[in-house]
Amino acid sequence: GIPSGHFLDTVGVYSAIFSPFLFVFIVYALYRKFLEKDLDIVWFVPSISFILSILLSFRQRIDIEYIAPFVMPSLIISALVFKHSYYTKIKPYRKKYKIILTLIISTIAVNLFVITFHKTIYLYLENPKKHFVYDFDIAKELAKNIKSLNIHCVDTDYKLSKRLKFYDIQRCEKYRLTQYKINNFSKNVTVSYKNKTLFKAYVTKINK
């Protein structure tokens, strides 16, 4: 394929996962630990994972769902850095840290609200694929629709297959999942929300 930059997309997804202010503080905490030479396995795992994902995003799209779990330990480092910075300051100089904490908690609360009611956003998007969790929603609902037909394995493209596997839909050659009808026996497993089609798909049994 043709290399393409997805740096802003990657940073945007990280910001959505952690919340913007927390994400900025995580980067600061990792950098501060590096300057202090206080490096251990808890620092190396999230730092290397994050740096590699950022570097790769300059030339290709990154599947953050495979990398983000390795960045999660950075939350431990961030908490320790914040605690150390807060308690080493006398009370009159703790105000800015209280403001930072308030901003972080506020953005996390907003993120939680958006995640909880995120499906409503589909109703206002002309192209559902522009939704920030489109791929995750589709895989989850698609797996549910497929299971409702008592089918537990399908053959489809590699990326979608990996996402479906997370929801216990294995890969096999007995059934084929496509976005078009192969024959009159193809079963509809289209994903929709409040009568708006998000992903049109059919499952067809392959006779060999």
mmCIF file of C-alpha atoms in Angstrom:
data_model
loop_
_atom_site.group_PDB
_atom_site.id
_atom_site.type_symbol
_atom_site.label_atom_id
_atom_site.label_comp_id
_atom_site.label_asym_id
_atom_site.label_seq_id
_atom_site.Cartn_x
_atom_site.Cartn_y
_atom_site.Cartn_z
ATOM 1 C CA GLY A 1 0.000 0.000 0.000
ATOM 2 C CA ILE A 2 0.866 3.686 0.071
ATOM 3 C CA PRO A 3 2.367 5.040 3.338
ATOM 4 C CA SER A 4 0.182 7.639 5.030
ATOM 5 C CA GLY A 5 0.510 9.684 8.212
ATOM 6 C CA HIS A 6 -1.863 9.046 11.126
ATOM 7 C CA PHE A 7 -0.017 10.835 13.928
ATOM 8 C CA LEU A 8 -2.945 13.088 14.884
ATOM 9 C CA ASP A 9 -5.365 10.135 14.768
ATOM 10 C CA THR A 10 -3.142 8.163 17.136
ATOM 11 C CA VAL A 11 -2.757 11.063 19.574
ATOM 12 C CA GLY A 12 -6.517 11.633 19.379
ATOM 13 C CA VAL A 13 -7.274 8.010 20.289
ATOM 14 C CA TYR A 14 -4.843 8.136 23.216
ATOM 15 C CA SER A 15 -6.535 11.341 24.387
ATOM 16 C CA ALA A 16 -9.928 9.651 24.129
ATOM 17 C CA ILE A 17 -8.738 6.632 26.120
ATOM 18 C CA PHE A 18 -7.036 8.524 28.950
ATOM 19 C CA SER A 19 -8.735 11.957 28.595
ATOM 20 C CA PRO A 20 -6.736 14.915 27.177
ATOM 21 C CA PHE A 21 -5.282 16.354 30.416
ATOM 22 C CA LEU A 22 -4.411 12.935 31.814
ATOM 23 C CA PHE A 23 -2.733 11.979 28.541
ATOM 24 C CA VAL A 24 -0.553 15.121 28.655
ATOM 25 C CA PHE A 25 0.349 14.406 32.290
ATOM 26 C CA ILE A 26 1.242 10.787 31.430
ATOM 27 C CA VAL A 27 3.701 11.974 28.763
ATOM 28 C CA TYR A 28 5.151 14.458 31.278
ATOM 29 C CA ALA A 29 5.451 11.754 33.979
ATOM 30 C CA LEU A 30 7.268 9.340 31.656
ATOM 31 C CA TYR A 31 9.642 12.088 30.522
ATOM 32 C CA ARG A 32 10.303 13.194 34.082
ATOM 33 C CA LYS A 33 11.152 9.634 35.150
ATOM 34 C CA PHE A 34 13.551 9.456 32.211
ATOM 35 C CA LEU A 35 15.317 12.655 33.290
ATOM 36 C CA GLU A 36 15.586 11.341 36.842
ATOM 37 C CA LYS A 37 17.068 8.057 35.531
ATOM 38 C CA ASP A 38 14.510 6.238 37.670
ATOM 39 C CA LEU A 39 13.884 3.519 35.097
ATOM 40 C CA ASP A 40 12.413 0.075 35.704
ATOM 41 C CA ILE A 41 10.164 -2.432 33.918
ATOM 42 C CA VAL A 42 7.055 -0.392 34.798
ATOM 43 C CA TRP A 43 8.621 2.558 32.946
ATOM 44 C CA PHE A 44 10.076 0.632 29.996
ATOM 45 C CA VAL A 45 6.899 -1.224 28.965
ATOM 46 C CA PRO A 46 4.585 1.821 28.554
ATOM 47 C CA SER A 47 7.354 4.119 27.305
ATOM 48 C CA ILE A 48 8.602 1.839 24.536
ATOM 49 C CA SER A 49 5.033 0.910 23.522
ATOM 50 C CA PHE A 50 3.996 4.557 23.350
ATOM 51 C CA ILE A 51 7.102 5.731 21.471
ATOM 52 C CA LEU A 52 6.863 2.911 18.913
ATOM 53 C CA SER A 53 3.171 3.598 18.272
ATOM 54 C CA ILE A 54 3.873 7.298 17.751
ATOM 55 C CA LEU A 55 6.811 6.648 15.405
ATOM 56 C CA LEU A 56 4.882 4.091 13.355
ATOM 57 C CA SER A 57 1.868 6.403 13.119
ATOM 58 C CA PHE A 58 3.884 8.804 10.940
ATOM 59 C CA ARG A 59 3.705 6.254 8.102
ATOM 60 C CA GLN A 60 0.724 3.992 8.797
ATOM 61 C CA ARG A 61 -2.486 3.529 10.761
ATOM 62 C CA ILE A 62 -1.947 1.920 14.170
ATOM 63 C CA ASP A 63 -4.351 -0.541 15.800
ATOM 64 C CA ILE A 64 -4.312 1.111 19.226
ATOM 65 C CA GLU A 65 -6.371 -1.674 20.794
ATOM 66 C CA TYR A 66 -3.275 -3.905 20.624
ATOM 67 C CA ILE A 67 -0.894 -1.278 22.057
ATOM 68 C CA ALA A 68 -2.943 0.672 24.622
ATOM 69 C CA PRO A 69 -2.941 -2.158 27.229
ATOM 70 C CA PHE A 70 0.869 -1.937 27.333
ATOM 71 C CA VAL A 71 0.668 1.826 27.926
ATOM 72 C CA MET A 72 -1.702 1.418 30.890
ATOM 73 C CA PRO A 73 1.098 0.902 33.480
ATOM 74 C CA SER A 74 1.986 4.555 32.866
ATOM 75 C CA LEU A 75 -0.999 5.395 35.093
ATOM 76 C CA ILE A 76 0.943 3.999 38.047
ATOM 77 C CA ILE A 77 3.913 6.214 37.214
ATOM 78 C CA SER A 78 1.665 9.255 36.775
ATOM 79 C CA ALA A 79 0.028 8.690 40.166
ATOM 80 C CA LEU A 80 3.410 8.345 41.893
ATOM 81 C CA VAL A 81 4.826 11.442 40.176
ATOM 82 C CA PHE A 82 1.766 13.497 41.102
ATOM 83 C CA LYS A 83 1.798 12.276 44.702
ATOM 84 C CA HIS A 84 5.520 13.033 45.075
ATOM 85 C CA SER A 85 5.174 16.505 43.514
ATOM 86 C CA TYR A 86 2.130 17.331 45.635
ATOM 87 C CA TYR A 87 3.472 16.285 49.023
ATOM 88 C CA THR A 88 6.929 17.803 48.538
ATOM 89 C CA LYS A 89 5.353 21.250 48.230
ATOM 90 C CA ILE A 90 4.193 23.261 51.216
ATOM 91 C CA LYS A 91 0.457 23.990 51.286
ATOM 92 C CA PRO A 92 0.532 27.511 49.745
ATOM 93 C CA TYR A 93 2.226 26.026 46.626
ATOM 94 C CA ARG A 94 -0.118 23.090 46.145
ATOM 95 C CA LYS A 95 -2.808 25.148 44.429
ATOM 96 C CA LYS A 96 -1.662 24.449 40.851
ATOM 97 C CA TYR A 97 -1.606 20.718 41.558
ATOM 98 C CA LYS A 98 -5.165 20.894 42.844
ATOM 99 C CA ILE A 99 -6.158 22.673 39.615
ATOM 100 C CA ILE A 100 -4.424 19.967 37.535
ATOM 101 C CA LEU A 101 -6.190 17.220 39.495
ATOM 102 C CA THR A 102 -9.558 18.956 39.081
ATOM 103 C CA LEU A 103 -9.037 19.279 35.311
ATOM 104 C CA ILE A 104 -8.040 15.627 35.002
ATOM 105 C CA ILE A 105 -11.020 14.367 37.008
ATOM 106 C CA SER A 106 -13.379 16.676 35.078
ATOM 107 C CA THR A 107 -12.198 15.466 31.673
ATOM 108 C CA ILE A 108 -12.377 11.839 32.819
ATOM 109 C CA ALA A 109 -15.987 12.464 33.898
ATOM 110 C CA VAL A 110 -16.773 13.992 30.489
ATOM 111 C CA ASN A 111 -15.084 11.049 28.732
ATOM 112 C CA LEU A 112 -17.112 8.617 30.816
ATOM 113 C CA PHE A 113 -20.328 10.425 29.873
ATOM 114 C CA VAL A 114 -19.413 10.407 26.151
ATOM 115 C CA ILE A 115 -18.475 6.714 26.235
ATOM 116 C CA THR A 116 -21.694 5.803 28.048
ATOM 117 C CA PHE A 117 -23.926 7.664 25.585
ATOM 118 C CA HIS A 118 -21.642 7.550 22.531
ATOM 119 C CA LYS A 119 -24.108 5.687 20.294
ATOM 120 C CA THR A 120 -26.326 8.783 20.106
ATOM 121 C CA ILE A 121 -23.535 10.483 18.126
ATOM 122 C CA TYR A 122 -24.225 8.109 15.202
ATOM 123 C CA LEU A 123 -27.536 9.855 14.605
ATOM 124 C CA TYR A 124 -25.738 13.126 13.828
ATOM 125 C CA LEU A 125 -22.996 11.720 11.593
ATOM 126 C CA GLU A 126 -23.540 11.483 7.852
ATOM 127 C CA ASN A 127 -20.793 8.850 7.656
ATOM 128 C CA PRO A 128 -20.912 6.474 10.683
ATOM 129 C CA LYS A 129 -17.314 5.402 10.028
ATOM 130 C CA LYS A 130 -16.150 8.786 11.322
ATOM 131 C CA HIS A 131 -17.265 7.847 14.842
ATOM 132 C CA PHE A 132 -14.240 7.387 17.108
ATOM 133 C CA VAL A 133 -15.304 3.896 18.276
ATOM 134 C CA TYR A 134 -16.949 2.707 15.060
ATOM 135 C CA ASP A 135 -14.723 -0.371 14.614
ATOM 136 C CA PHE A 136 -15.273 -1.528 18.190
ATOM 137 C CA ASP A 137 -19.045 -1.015 18.119
ATOM 138 C CA ILE A 138 -19.424 -2.830 14.811
ATOM 139 C CA ALA A 139 -17.429 -5.857 15.938
ATOM 140 C CA LYS A 140 -19.390 -6.187 19.187
ATOM 141 C CA GLU A 141 -22.859 -5.824 17.634
ATOM 142 C CA LEU A 142 -21.928 -7.927 14.617
ATOM 143 C CA ALA A 143 -20.748 -10.761 16.861
ATOM 144 C CA LYS A 144 -24.034 -10.549 18.799
ATOM 145 C CA ASN A 145 -26.083 -10.743 15.577
ATOM 146 C CA ILE A 146 -24.047 -13.676 14.274
ATOM 147 C CA LYS A 147 -24.442 -15.607 17.540
ATOM 148 C CA SER A 148 -28.200 -15.032 17.426
ATOM 149 C CA LEU A 149 -28.191 -17.246 14.288
ATOM 150 C CA ASN A 150 -26.372 -19.951 16.256
ATOM 151 C CA ILE A 151 -23.241 -19.362 14.190
ATOM 152 C CA HIS A 152 -19.903 -19.175 15.999
ATOM 153 C CA CYS A 153 -17.365 -18.902 13.209
ATOM 154 C CA VAL A 154 -17.076 -16.997 9.911
ATOM 155 C CA ASP A 155 -14.565 -16.244 7.190
ATOM 156 C CA THR A 156 -13.994 -12.520 6.602
ATOM 157 C CA ASP A 157 -11.181 -9.990 6.175
ATOM 158 C CA TYR A 158 -8.232 -10.223 8.570
ATOM 159 C CA LYS A 159 -8.847 -7.094 10.684
ATOM 160 C CA LEU A 160 -12.543 -7.719 11.228
ATOM 161 C CA SER A 161 -11.808 -11.372 11.944
ATOM 162 C CA LYS A 162 -9.397 -10.412 14.738
ATOM 163 C CA ARG A 163 -12.002 -8.117 16.307
ATOM 164 C CA LEU A 164 -14.724 -10.756 16.075
ATOM 165 C CA LYS A 165 -12.421 -13.300 17.696
ATOM 166 C CA PHE A 166 -12.397 -11.125 20.816
ATOM 167 C CA TYR A 167 -16.168 -11.752 21.032
ATOM 168 C CA ASP A 168 -15.785 -15.534 20.532
ATOM 169 C CA ILE A 169 -16.476 -15.618 16.803
ATOM 170 C CA GLN A 170 -13.705 -17.822 15.426
ATOM 171 C CA ARG A 171 -12.437 -17.980 11.868
ATOM 172 C CA CYS A 172 -13.548 -20.898 9.682
ATOM 173 C CA GLU A 173 -14.466 -21.727 6.095
ATOM 174 C CA LYS A 174 -17.963 -23.001 6.840
ATOM 175 C CA TYR A 175 -19.597 -19.551 6.812
ATOM 176 C CA ARG A 176 -18.604 -16.410 4.935
ATOM 177 C CA LEU A 177 -19.275 -12.869 6.157
ATOM 178 C CA THR A 178 -19.619 -10.284 3.374
ATOM 179 C CA GLN A 179 -21.211 -6.873 2.850
ATOM 180 C CA TYR A 180 -23.301 -8.201 -0.023
ATOM 181 C CA LYS A 181 -25.644 -11.156 -0.555
ATOM 182 C CA ILE A 182 -23.936 -14.163 -2.117
ATOM 183 C CA ASN A 183 -27.181 -16.041 -2.723
ATOM 184 C CA ASN A 184 -30.804 -16.181 -1.579
ATOM 185 C CA PHE A 185 -29.801 -18.180 1.497
ATOM 186 C CA SER A 186 -27.548 -15.418 2.859
ATOM 187 C CA LYS A 187 -28.665 -14.289 6.305
ATOM 188 C CA ASN A 188 -28.813 -10.620 7.234
ATOM 189 C CA VAL A 189 -26.640 -9.573 10.216
ATOM 190 C CA THR A 190 -26.690 -5.836 9.525
ATOM 191 C CA VAL A 191 -25.734 -3.556 12.422
ATOM 192 C CA SER A 192 -28.001 -0.537 12.976
ATOM 193 C CA TYR A 193 -28.906 1.974 15.670
ATOM 194 C CA LYS A 194 -32.385 3.503 15.898
ATOM 195 C CA ASN A 195 -33.146 2.560 12.260
ATOM 196 C CA LYS A 196 -29.843 3.981 10.990
ATOM 197 C CA THR A 197 -27.679 1.405 9.215
ATOM 198 C CA LEU A 198 -24.098 1.412 10.483
ATOM 199 C CA PHE A 199 -22.745 -1.701 8.786
ATOM 200 C CA LYS A 200 -24.514 -3.882 6.230
ATOM 201 C CA ALA A 201 -23.483 -7.533 6.279
ATOM 202 C CA TYR A 202 -24.619 -11.036 5.385
ATOM 203 C CA VAL A 203 -23.562 -14.509 6.492
ATOM 204 C CA THR A 204 -23.634 -17.304 3.939
ATOM 205 C CA LYS A 205 -23.085 -21.017 4.491
ATOM 206 C CA ILE A 206 -20.440 -22.340 2.091
ATOM 207 C CA ASN A 207 -21.069 -25.815 0.733
ATOM 208 C CA LYS A 208 -17.988 -27.627 -0.491
#
